[in-house]
């Protein structure tokens, strides 16, 4: 390896370079003027491999392209007489930090290193990511399409087998995280169902399916959120009790206990309790799912405009309220003599995640509100209708930002909308009577 003067026209890029985007070459070339020894050349010489009478670039293709564009005839370079393809590919992957490789380029480079026989451990150090042996296996199974997939996407495919692996592999770079999370929830649900079945078998109890069990003549009694709670409660079942396993679309399975209903009043009260419990639980699951989706977009750089606009507004508070953050900020700007526009603006990063979480929590109705919805009662709805309306607004914003509801969540939204419309109609009728 030695430092040599080489002609720009004798240098050629390596076909194995994963980079596709070379950025602003004019700006890079202009920065070379600061080199005191050789103005017009980079401070860090490109790394080349001699290939007969020409040179192949191992590291520094951006610098070479910038010099060629600027008309530089020759430059200093570090030249190696011989270097294996694998080491050359690894060098290109790990260096040239003036413009970092994007996800697709880094993935393409890592896959080529693995294909050329570089040990997975070396590639892991270069890309600063574990699991390259799994990437090699999955990439070989997928074929050429793997080159367009990020390393994280390939690692997600490696988590699964069968049709789930196919689903994640076929998902776009925008959607694969959501699809992978759906597959993880499915696996968790299957494991939970198996654990419930095992617990029921140990206790000698029949665990009914939600569709096969007729609740006529029964009253809802309690709920077990997990197999351990189910086993503890079922060990002390009252006479005639029956257990039903519930399989929500976007949450972990749980079980309901029903007991024989003595009177119609008890059955009605039990039904109200059951519906309230279902609505409150589904609401919490929806809020958790919304936060997971929106936070992933927020922290991943795909800003969820609709939800974050509401989160920012909630964070700043009502401008008419003298105790709001908006008012405090306005007073500070007034004192500083600022008279320009005052938009709410964007909240990003962990600050944005905090504001998002806080807004969703505030928009989550409590059990009392859902009891009003479940009972179809307008009584005491001054707070309930405001809370339910705020939740529906949050749902609408999340949907606009790409969140998808499960069947149970769709049902709850429909029930909440119908109840809210009835409450508003009742309010209008009362106003007209006055």
mmCIF file with all atom_site columns, C-alpha atoms in Angstrom, residues 179-378:
data_model
loop_
_atom_site.group_PDB
_atom_site.id
_atom_site.type_symbol
_atom_site.label_atom_id
_atom_site.label_alt_id
_atom_site.label_comp_id
_atom_site.label_asym_id
_atom_site.label_entity_id
_atom_site.label_seq_id
_atom_site.pdbx_PDB_ins_code
_atom_site.Cartn_x
_atom_site.Cartn_y
_atom_site.Cartn_z
_atom_site.occupancy
_atom_site.B_iso_or_equiv
_atom_site.pdbx_formal_charge
_atom_site.auth_seq_id
_atom_site.auth_comp_id
_atom_site.auth_asym_id
_atom_site.auth_atom_id
_atom_site.pdbx_PDB_model_num
ATOM 1   C CA . UNK A 1 179 ? -47.108 -6.183  9.155  1.00 0.00 ? 179 UNK A CA 1
ATOM 2   C CA . UNK A 1 180 ? -44.354 -7.551  11.412 1.00 0.00 ? 180 UNK A CA 1
ATOM 3   C CA . UNK A 1 181 ? -46.151 -6.210  14.487 1.00 0.00 ? 181 UNK A CA 1
ATOM 4   C CA . UNK A 1 182 ? -49.381 -7.870  13.317 1.00 0.00 ? 182 UNK A CA 1
ATOM 5   C CA . UNK A 1 183 ? -47.532 -11.178 13.015 1.00 0.00 ? 183 UNK A CA 1
ATOM 6   C CA . UNK A 1 184 ? -46.045 -10.767 16.503 1.00 0.00 ? 184 UNK A CA 1
ATOM 7   C CA . UNK A 1 185 ? -49.509 -10.093 17.947 1.00 0.00 ? 185 UNK A CA 1
ATOM 8   C CA . UNK A 1 186 ? -50.848 -13.202 16.214 1.00 0.00 ? 186 UNK A CA 1
ATOM 9   C CA . UNK A 1 187 ? -48.097 -15.331 17.714 1.00 0.00 ? 187 UNK A CA 1
ATOM 10  C CA . UNK A 1 188 ? -48.654 -13.838 21.167 1.00 0.00 ? 188 UNK A CA 1
ATOM 11  C CA . UNK A 1 189 ? -52.386 -14.484 20.820 1.00 0.00 ? 189 UNK A CA 1
ATOM 12  C CA . UNK A 1 190 ? -51.805 -18.125 19.835 1.00 0.00 ? 190 UNK A CA 1
ATOM 13  C CA . UNK A 1 191 ? -49.509 -18.647 22.815 1.00 0.00 ? 191 UNK A CA 1
ATOM 14  C CA . UNK A 1 192 ? -52.026 -17.058 25.175 1.00 0.00 ? 192 UNK A CA 1
ATOM 15  C CA . UNK A 1 193 ? -54.876 -19.216 23.861 1.00 0.00 ? 193 UNK A CA 1
ATOM 16  C CA . UNK A 1 194 ? -52.722 -22.322 24.359 1.00 0.00 ? 194 UNK A CA 1
ATOM 17  C CA . UNK A 1 195 ? -51.949 -21.223 27.938 1.00 0.00 ? 195 UNK A CA 1
ATOM 18  C CA . UNK A 1 196 ? -55.673 -20.689 28.665 1.00 0.00 ? 196 UNK A CA 1
ATOM 19  C CA . UNK A 1 197 ? -56.454 -24.149 27.255 1.00 0.00 ? 197 UNK A CA 1
ATOM 20  C CA . UNK A 1 198 ? -53.749 -25.759 29.370 1.00 0.00 ? 198 UNK A CA 1
ATOM 21  C CA . UNK A 1 199 ? -55.035 -24.036 32.519 1.00 0.00 ? 199 UNK A CA 1
ATOM 22  C CA . UNK A 1 200 ? -58.611 -25.123 31.768 1.00 0.00 ? 200 UNK A CA 1
ATOM 23  C CA . UNK A 1 201 ? -57.464 -28.712 31.249 1.00 0.00 ? 201 UNK A CA 1
ATOM 24  C CA . UNK A 1 202 ? -55.625 -28.725 34.579 1.00 0.00 ? 202 UNK A CA 1
ATOM 25  C CA . UNK A 1 203 ? -58.759 -27.502 36.350 1.00 0.00 ? 203 UNK A CA 1
ATOM 26  C CA . UNK A 1 204 ? -61.101 -29.765 34.411 1.00 0.00 ? 204 UNK A CA 1
ATOM 27  C CA . UNK A 1 205 ? -63.121 -26.768 33.221 1.00 0.00 ? 205 UNK A CA 1
ATOM 28  C CA . UNK A 1 206 ? -64.668 -26.296 29.788 1.00 0.00 ? 206 UNK A CA 1
ATOM 29  C CA . UNK A 1 207 ? -63.555 -23.068 28.153 1.00 0.00 ? 207 UNK A CA 1
ATOM 30  C CA . UNK A 1 208 ? -66.283 -21.980 25.740 1.00 0.00 ? 208 UNK A CA 1
ATOM 31  C CA . UNK A 1 209 ? -65.801 -20.061 22.523 1.00 0.00 ? 209 UNK A CA 1
ATOM 32  C CA . UNK A 1 210 ? -67.391 -16.627 22.278 1.00 0.00 ? 210 UNK A CA 1
ATOM 33  C CA . UNK A 1 211 ? -69.575 -17.581 19.310 1.00 0.00 ? 211 UNK A CA 1
ATOM 34  C CA . UNK A 1 212 ? -70.625 -20.996 20.609 1.00 0.00 ? 212 UNK A CA 1
ATOM 35  C CA . UNK A 1 213 ? -71.757 -19.928 24.105 1.00 0.00 ? 213 UNK A CA 1
ATOM 36  C CA . UNK A 1 214 ? -75.343 -18.696 24.583 1.00 0.00 ? 214 UNK A CA 1
ATOM 37  C CA . UNK A 1 215 ? -75.405 -16.127 27.402 1.00 0.00 ? 215 UNK A CA 1
ATOM 38  C CA . UNK A 1 216 ? -79.206 -16.379 27.804 1.00 0.00 ? 216 UNK A CA 1
ATOM 39  C CA . UNK A 1 217 ? -79.957 -17.107 31.451 1.00 0.00 ? 217 UNK A CA 1
ATOM 40  C CA . UNK A 1 218 ? -76.484 -16.033 32.530 1.00 0.00 ? 218 UNK A CA 1
ATOM 41  C CA . UNK A 1 219 ? -75.113 -12.857 34.068 1.00 0.00 ? 219 UNK A CA 1
ATOM 42  C CA . UNK A 1 220 ? -71.637 -11.475 33.490 1.00 0.00 ? 220 UNK A CA 1
ATOM 43  C CA . UNK A 1 221 ? -69.580 -11.833 36.669 1.00 0.00 ? 221 UNK A CA 1
ATOM 44  C CA . UNK A 1 222 ? -65.881 -11.027 36.138 1.00 0.00 ? 222 UNK A CA 1
ATOM 45  C CA . UNK A 1 223 ? -62.970 -11.075 33.745 1.00 0.00 ? 223 UNK A CA 1
ATOM 46  C CA . UNK A 1 224 ? -59.553 -12.768 33.725 1.00 0.00 ? 224 UNK A CA 1
ATOM 47  C CA . UNK A 1 225 ? -56.970 -10.812 31.748 1.00 0.00 ? 225 UNK A CA 1
ATOM 48  C CA . UNK A 1 226 ? -54.450 -13.667 31.492 1.00 0.00 ? 226 UNK A CA 1
ATOM 49  C CA . UNK A 1 227 ? -54.179 -17.435 32.057 1.00 0.00 ? 227 UNK A CA 1
ATOM 50  C CA . UNK A 1 228 ? -52.738 -17.001 35.564 1.00 0.00 ? 228 UNK A CA 1
ATOM 51  C CA . UNK A 1 229 ? -55.684 -14.822 36.675 1.00 0.00 ? 229 UNK A CA 1
ATOM 52  C CA . UNK A 1 230 ? -58.087 -17.262 35.013 1.00 0.00 ? 230 UNK A CA 1
ATOM 53  C CA . UNK A 1 231 ? -56.633 -20.207 36.925 1.00 0.00 ? 231 UNK A CA 1
ATOM 54  C CA . UNK A 1 232 ? -56.818 -18.334 40.242 1.00 0.00 ? 232 UNK A CA 1
ATOM 55  C CA . UNK A 1 233 ? -60.449 -17.216 39.765 1.00 0.00 ? 233 UNK A CA 1
ATOM 56  C CA . UNK A 1 234 ? -61.679 -20.466 38.232 1.00 0.00 ? 234 UNK A CA 1
ATOM 57  C CA . UNK A 1 235 ? -60.340 -22.434 41.197 1.00 0.00 ? 235 UNK A CA 1
ATOM 58  C CA . UNK A 1 236 ? -63.087 -20.823 43.291 1.00 0.00 ? 236 UNK A CA 1
ATOM 59  C CA . UNK A 1 237 ? -65.962 -20.768 40.767 1.00 0.00 ? 237 UNK A CA 1
ATOM 60  C CA . UNK A 1 238 ? -69.525 -20.449 42.097 1.00 0.00 ? 238 UNK A CA 1
ATOM 61  C CA . UNK A 1 239 ? -71.925 -23.223 41.166 1.00 0.00 ? 239 UNK A CA 1
ATOM 62  C CA . UNK A 1 240 ? -73.044 -23.195 37.543 1.00 0.00 ? 240 UNK A CA 1
ATOM 63  C CA . UNK A 1 241 ? -70.318 -20.759 36.425 1.00 0.00 ? 241 UNK A CA 1
ATOM 64  C CA . UNK A 1 242 ? -69.184 -20.815 32.794 1.00 0.00 ? 242 UNK A CA 1
ATOM 65  C CA . UNK A 1 243 ? -66.044 -19.364 31.205 1.00 0.00 ? 243 UNK A CA 1
ATOM 66  C CA . UNK A 1 244 ? -65.862 -17.841 27.714 1.00 0.00 ? 244 UNK A CA 1
ATOM 67  C CA . UNK A 1 245 ? -62.597 -17.100 25.895 1.00 0.00 ? 245 UNK A CA 1
ATOM 68  C CA . UNK A 1 246 ? -62.616 -13.743 24.045 1.00 0.00 ? 246 UNK A CA 1
ATOM 69  C CA . UNK A 1 247 ? -60.329 -13.269 21.022 1.00 0.00 ? 247 UNK A CA 1
ATOM 70  C CA . UNK A 1 248 ? -59.990 -9.544  20.171 1.00 0.00 ? 248 UNK A CA 1
ATOM 71  C CA . UNK A 1 249 ? -58.417 -8.674  16.843 1.00 0.00 ? 249 UNK A CA 1
ATOM 72  C CA . UNK A 1 250 ? -55.723 -6.320  18.127 1.00 0.00 ? 250 UNK A CA 1
ATOM 73  C CA . UNK A 1 251 ? -55.211 -7.375  21.750 1.00 0.00 ? 251 UNK A CA 1
ATOM 74  C CA . UNK A 1 252 ? -54.259 -10.391 23.844 1.00 0.00 ? 252 UNK A CA 1
ATOM 75  C CA . UNK A 1 253 ? -57.081 -12.898 24.517 1.00 0.00 ? 253 UNK A CA 1
ATOM 76  C CA . UNK A 1 254 ? -58.895 -12.822 27.862 1.00 0.00 ? 254 UNK A CA 1
ATOM 77  C CA . UNK A 1 255 ? -61.784 -14.706 29.497 1.00 0.00 ? 255 UNK A CA 1
ATOM 78  C CA . UNK A 1 256 ? -65.214 -13.770 30.911 1.00 0.00 ? 256 UNK A CA 1
ATOM 79  C CA . UNK A 1 257 ? -66.953 -15.630 33.722 1.00 0.00 ? 257 UNK A CA 1
ATOM 80  C CA . UNK A 1 258 ? -70.736 -15.927 33.630 1.00 0.00 ? 258 UNK A CA 1
ATOM 81  C CA . UNK A 1 259 ? -72.983 -17.126 36.459 1.00 0.00 ? 259 UNK A CA 1
ATOM 82  C CA . UNK A 1 260 ? -76.651 -18.152 36.378 1.00 0.00 ? 260 UNK A CA 1
ATOM 83  C CA . UNK A 1 261 ? -78.957 -15.099 36.523 1.00 0.00 ? 261 UNK A CA 1
ATOM 84  C CA . UNK A 1 262 ? -81.595 -15.241 39.262 1.00 0.00 ? 262 UNK A CA 1
ATOM 85  C CA . UNK A 1 263 ? -83.730 -12.314 38.060 1.00 0.00 ? 263 UNK A CA 1
ATOM 86  C CA . UNK A 1 264 ? -84.206 -10.144 34.998 1.00 0.00 ? 264 UNK A CA 1
ATOM 87  C CA . UNK A 1 265 ? -82.923 -7.161  36.962 1.00 0.00 ? 265 UNK A CA 1
ATOM 88  C CA . UNK A 1 266 ? -79.724 -8.992  37.807 1.00 0.00 ? 266 UNK A CA 1
ATOM 89  C CA . UNK A 1 267 ? -79.317 -10.078 34.186 1.00 0.00 ? 267 UNK A CA 1
ATOM 90  C CA . UNK A 1 268 ? -79.805 -6.479  32.972 1.00 0.00 ? 268 UNK A CA 1
ATOM 91  C CA . UNK A 1 269 ? -77.332 -5.109  35.512 1.00 0.00 ? 269 UNK A CA 1
ATOM 92  C CA . UNK A 1 270 ? -74.861 -7.808  34.530 1.00 0.00 ? 270 UNK A CA 1
ATOM 93  C CA . UNK A 1 271 ? -75.287 -6.974  30.831 1.00 0.00 ? 271 UNK A CA 1
ATOM 94  C CA . UNK A 1 272 ? -74.583 -3.304  31.542 1.00 0.00 ? 272 UNK A CA 1
ATOM 95  C CA . UNK A 1 273 ? -71.474 -4.247  33.506 1.00 0.00 ? 273 UNK A CA 1
ATOM 96  C CA . UNK A 1 274 ? -70.297 -6.569  30.730 1.00 0.00 ? 274 UNK A CA 1
ATOM 97  C CA . UNK A 1 275 ? -70.814 -3.982  27.976 1.00 0.00 ? 275 UNK A CA 1
ATOM 98  C CA . UNK A 1 276 ? -69.142 -1.261  30.044 1.00 0.00 ? 276 UNK A CA 1
ATOM 99  C CA . UNK A 1 277 ? -66.167 -3.530  30.701 1.00 0.00 ? 277 UNK A CA 1
ATOM 100 C CA . UNK A 1 278 ? -65.924 -4.417  27.006 1.00 0.00 ? 278 UNK A CA 1
ATOM 101 C CA . UNK A 1 279 ? -66.116 -0.799  25.901 1.00 0.00 ? 279 UNK A CA 1
ATOM 102 C CA . UNK A 1 280 ? -63.589 0.456   28.445 1.00 0.00 ? 280 UNK A CA 1
ATOM 103 C CA . UNK A 1 281 ? -61.159 -2.366  27.629 1.00 0.00 ? 281 UNK A CA 1
ATOM 104 C CA . UNK A 1 282 ? -61.529 -1.916  23.865 1.00 0.00 ? 282 UNK A CA 1
ATOM 105 C CA . UNK A 1 283 ? -61.000 1.825   24.283 1.00 0.00 ? 283 UNK A CA 1
ATOM 106 C CA . UNK A 1 284 ? -57.761 1.293   26.219 1.00 0.00 ? 284 UNK A CA 1
ATOM 107 C CA . UNK A 1 285 ? -56.564 -1.211  23.627 1.00 0.00 ? 285 UNK A CA 1
ATOM 108 C CA . UNK A 1 286 ? -57.362 1.249   20.839 1.00 0.00 ? 286 UNK A CA 1
ATOM 109 C CA . UNK A 1 287 ? -55.491 4.087   22.544 1.00 0.00 ? 287 UNK A CA 1
ATOM 110 C CA . UNK A 1 288 ? -52.476 1.847   23.086 1.00 0.00 ? 288 UNK A CA 1
ATOM 111 C CA . UNK A 1 289 ? -52.544 0.740   19.458 1.00 0.00 ? 289 UNK A CA 1
ATOM 112 C CA . UNK A 1 290 ? -52.913 4.324   18.241 1.00 0.00 ? 290 UNK A CA 1
ATOM 113 C CA . UNK A 1 291 ? -49.957 5.477   20.332 1.00 0.00 ? 291 UNK A CA 1
ATOM 114 C CA . UNK A 1 292 ? -47.766 2.617   19.085 1.00 0.00 ? 292 UNK A CA 1
ATOM 115 C CA . UNK A 1 293 ? -48.574 3.423   15.438 1.00 0.00 ? 293 UNK A CA 1
ATOM 116 C CA . UNK A 1 294 ? -48.271 7.195   15.745 1.00 0.00 ? 294 UNK A CA 1
ATOM 117 C CA . UNK A 1 295 ? -45.101 7.121   17.879 1.00 0.00 ? 295 UNK A CA 1
ATOM 118 C CA . UNK A 1 296 ? -43.450 4.772   15.408 1.00 0.00 ? 296 UNK A CA 1
ATOM 119 C CA . UNK A 1 297 ? -44.167 7.210   12.588 1.00 0.00 ? 297 UNK A CA 1
ATOM 120 C CA . UNK A 1 298 ? -43.140 10.197  14.684 1.00 0.00 ? 298 UNK A CA 1
ATOM 121 C CA . UNK A 1 299 ? -39.777 8.789   15.776 1.00 0.00 ? 299 UNK A CA 1
ATOM 122 C CA . UNK A 1 300 ? -39.167 7.150   12.397 1.00 0.00 ? 300 UNK A CA 1
ATOM 123 C CA . UNK A 1 301 ? -39.293 10.495  10.567 1.00 0.00 ? 301 UNK A CA 1
ATOM 124 C CA . UNK A 1 302 ? -42.738 10.006  8.952  1.00 0.00 ? 302 UNK A CA 1
ATOM 125 C CA . UNK A 1 303 ? -44.464 12.809  10.864 1.00 0.00 ? 303 UNK A CA 1
ATOM 126 C CA . UNK A 1 304 ? -48.172 12.036  11.635 1.00 0.00 ? 304 UNK A CA 1
ATOM 127 C CA . UNK A 1 305 ? -49.534 15.478  10.790 1.00 0.00 ? 305 UNK A CA 1
ATOM 128 C CA . UNK A 1 306 ? -53.153 15.145  11.944 1.00 0.00 ? 306 UNK A CA 1
ATOM 129 C CA . UNK A 1 307 ? -52.561 13.545  15.326 1.00 0.00 ? 307 UNK A CA 1
ATOM 130 C CA . UNK A 1 308 ? -49.532 15.699  16.175 1.00 0.00 ? 308 UNK A CA 1
ATOM 131 C CA . UNK A 1 309 ? -51.421 18.888  15.298 1.00 0.00 ? 309 UNK A CA 1
ATOM 132 C CA . UNK A 1 310 ? -53.950 17.978  17.993 1.00 0.00 ? 310 UNK A CA 1
ATOM 133 C CA . UNK A 1 311 ? -51.195 16.885  20.396 1.00 0.00 ? 311 UNK A CA 1
ATOM 134 C CA . UNK A 1 312 ? -49.375 20.192  19.917 1.00 0.00 ? 312 UNK A CA 1
ATOM 135 C CA . UNK A 1 313 ? -52.592 22.147  20.435 1.00 0.00 ? 313 UNK A CA 1
ATOM 136 C CA . UNK A 1 314 ? -53.355 20.202  23.625 1.00 0.00 ? 314 UNK A CA 1
ATOM 137 C CA . UNK A 1 315 ? -49.784 20.715  24.832 1.00 0.00 ? 315 UNK A CA 1
ATOM 138 C CA . UNK A 1 316 ? -50.003 24.489  24.349 1.00 0.00 ? 316 UNK A CA 1
ATOM 139 C CA . UNK A 1 317 ? -53.507 24.710  25.821 1.00 0.00 ? 317 UNK A CA 1
ATOM 140 C CA . UNK A 1 318 ? -56.296 27.200  25.223 1.00 0.00 ? 318 UNK A CA 1
ATOM 141 C CA . UNK A 1 319 ? -54.900 30.664  24.280 1.00 0.00 ? 319 UNK A CA 1
ATOM 142 C CA . UNK A 1 320 ? -57.797 32.230  26.211 1.00 0.00 ? 320 UNK A CA 1
ATOM 143 C CA . UNK A 1 321 ? -56.655 30.527  29.415 1.00 0.00 ? 321 UNK A CA 1
ATOM 144 C CA . UNK A 1 322 ? -54.209 32.692  31.348 1.00 0.00 ? 322 UNK A CA 1
ATOM 145 C CA . UNK A 1 323 ? -52.536 29.566  32.777 1.00 0.00 ? 323 UNK A CA 1
ATOM 146 C CA . UNK A 1 324 ? -51.878 27.874  29.423 1.00 0.00 ? 324 UNK A CA 1
ATOM 147 C CA . UNK A 1 325 ? -48.423 27.279  27.961 1.00 0.00 ? 325 UNK A CA 1
ATOM 148 C CA . UNK A 1 326 ? -49.558 29.200  24.865 1.00 0.00 ? 326 UNK A CA 1
ATOM 149 C CA . UNK A 1 327 ? -50.335 32.268  26.971 1.00 0.00 ? 327 UNK A CA 1
ATOM 150 C CA . UNK A 1 328 ? -47.035 32.082  28.823 1.00 0.00 ? 328 UNK A CA 1
ATOM 151 C CA . UNK A 1 329 ? -45.119 31.777  25.537 1.00 0.00 ? 329 UNK A CA 1
ATOM 152 C CA . UNK A 1 330 ? -47.101 34.687  24.052 1.00 0.00 ? 330 UNK A CA 1
ATOM 153 C CA . UNK A 1 331 ? -46.321 36.897  27.039 1.00 0.00 ? 331 UNK A CA 1
ATOM 154 C CA . UNK A 1 332 ? -42.631 36.081  26.715 1.00 0.00 ? 332 UNK A CA 1
ATOM 155 C CA . UNK A 1 333 ? -42.716 36.937  22.993 1.00 0.00 ? 333 UNK A CA 1
ATOM 156 C CA . UNK A 1 334 ? -44.561 40.208  23.725 1.00 0.00 ? 334 UNK A CA 1
ATOM 157 C CA . UNK A 1 335 ? -41.907 41.141  26.279 1.00 0.00 ? 335 UNK A CA 1
ATOM 158 C CA . UNK A 1 336 ? -39.196 40.395  23.718 1.00 0.00 ? 336 UNK A CA 1
ATOM 159 C CA . UNK A 1 337 ? -40.869 42.700  21.199 1.00 0.00 ? 337 UNK A CA 1
ATOM 160 C CA . UNK A 1 338 ? -41.726 39.928  18.754 1.00 0.00 ? 338 UNK A CA 1
ATOM 161 C CA . UNK A 1 339 ? -44.762 40.711  16.607 1.00 0.00 ? 339 UNK A CA 1
ATOM 162 C CA . UNK A 1 340 ? -44.522 38.005  13.934 1.00 0.00 ? 340 UNK A CA 1
ATOM 163 C CA . UNK A 1 341 ? -46.675 34.935  13.337 1.00 0.00 ? 341 UNK A CA 1
ATOM 164 C CA . UNK A 1 342 ? -47.144 32.422  16.153 1.00 0.00 ? 342 UNK A CA 1
ATOM 165 C CA . UNK A 1 343 ? -47.988 28.984  14.736 1.00 0.00 ? 343 UNK A CA 1
ATOM 166 C CA . UNK A 1 344 ? -48.333 25.984  17.027 1.00 0.00 ? 344 UNK A CA 1
ATOM 167 C CA . UNK A 1 345 ? -45.514 24.314  15.093 1.00 0.00 ? 345 UNK A CA 1
ATOM 168 C CA . UNK A 1 346 ? -44.282 20.732  15.232 1.00 0.00 ? 346 UNK A CA 1
ATOM 169 C CA . UNK A 1 347 ? -43.196 18.724  18.256 1.00 0.00 ? 347 UNK A CA 1
ATOM 170 C CA . UNK A 1 348 ? -40.728 15.984  17.351 1.00 0.00 ? 348 UNK A CA 1
ATOM 171 C CA . UNK A 1 349 ? -38.508 13.396  19.014 1.00 0.00 ? 349 UNK A CA 1
ATOM 172 C CA . UNK A 1 350 ? -39.103 12.358  22.604 1.00 0.00 ? 350 UNK A CA 1
ATOM 173 C CA . UNK A 1 351 ? -40.821 15.692  23.320 1.00 0.00 ? 351 UNK A CA 1
ATOM 174 C CA . UNK A 1 352 ? -43.318 14.813  20.618 1.00 0.00 ? 352 UNK A CA 1
ATOM 175 C CA . UNK A 1 353 ? -43.789 11.297  22.006 1.00 0.00 ? 353 UNK A CA 1
ATOM 176 C CA . UNK A 1 354 ? -44.520 12.761  25.446 1.00 0.00 ? 354 UNK A CA 1
ATOM 177 C CA . UNK A 1 355 ? -47.040 15.276  24.048 1.00 0.00 ? 355 UNK A CA 1
ATOM 178 C CA . UNK A 1 356 ? -48.668 12.530  21.961 1.00 0.00 ? 356 UNK A CA 1
ATOM 179 C CA . UNK A 1 357 ? -49.003 10.195  24.943 1.00 0.00 ? 357 UNK A CA 1
ATOM 180 C CA . UNK A 1 358 ? -50.346 12.978  27.157 1.00 0.00 ? 358 UNK A CA 1
ATOM 181 C CA . UNK A 1 359 ? -52.939 14.027  24.574 1.00 0.00 ? 359 UNK A CA 1
ATOM 182 C CA . UNK A 1 360 ? -54.166 10.458  24.019 1.00 0.00 ? 360 UNK A CA 1
ATOM 183 C CA . UNK A 1 361 ? -54.427 9.862   27.768 1.00 0.00 ? 361 UNK A CA 1
ATOM 184 C CA . UNK A 1 362 ? -56.516 13.024  28.166 1.00 0.00 ? 362 UNK A CA 1
ATOM 185 C CA . UNK A 1 363 ? -58.715 11.891  25.255 1.00 0.00 ? 363 UNK A CA 1
ATOM 186 C CA . UNK A 1 364 ? -59.465 8.505   26.870 1.00 0.00 ? 364 UNK A CA 1
ATOM 187 C CA . UNK A 1 365 ? -62.929 8.333   28.489 1.00 0.00 ? 365 UNK A CA 1
ATOM 188 C CA . UNK A 1 366 ? -63.223 6.638   31.888 1.00 0.00 ? 366 UNK A CA 1
ATOM 189 C CA . UNK A 1 367 ? -65.532 3.840   32.961 1.00 0.00 ? 367 UNK A CA 1
ATOM 190 C CA . UNK A 1 368 ? -68.318 6.252   33.912 1.00 0.00 ? 368 UNK A CA 1
ATOM 191 C CA . UNK A 1 369 ? -68.532 7.624   30.380 1.00 0.00 ? 369 UNK A CA 1
ATOM 192 C CA . UNK A 1 370 ? -68.613 4.149   28.867 1.00 0.00 ? 370 UNK A CA 1
ATOM 193 C CA . UNK A 1 371 ? -71.341 3.125   31.304 1.00 0.00 ? 371 UNK A CA 1
ATOM 194 C CA . UNK A 1 372 ? -73.451 5.968   29.880 1.00 0.00 ? 372 UNK A CA 1
ATOM 195 C CA . UNK A 1 373 ? -72.769 4.705   26.360 1.00 0.00 ? 373 UNK A CA 1
ATOM 196 C CA . UNK A 1 374 ? -73.441 1.066   27.298 1.00 0.00 ? 374 UNK A CA 1
ATOM 197 C CA . UNK A 1 375 ? -76.708 1.972   29.022 1.00 0.00 ? 375 UNK A CA 1
ATOM 198 C CA . UNK A 1 376 ? -77.820 4.399   26.337 1.00 0.00 ? 376 UNK A CA 1
ATOM 199 C CA . UNK A 1 377 ? -78.476 6.934   29.063 1.00 0.00 ? 377 UNK A CA 1
ATOM 200 C CA . UNK A 1 378 ? -78.142 10.685  28.507 1.00 0.00 ? 378 UNK A CA 1
#
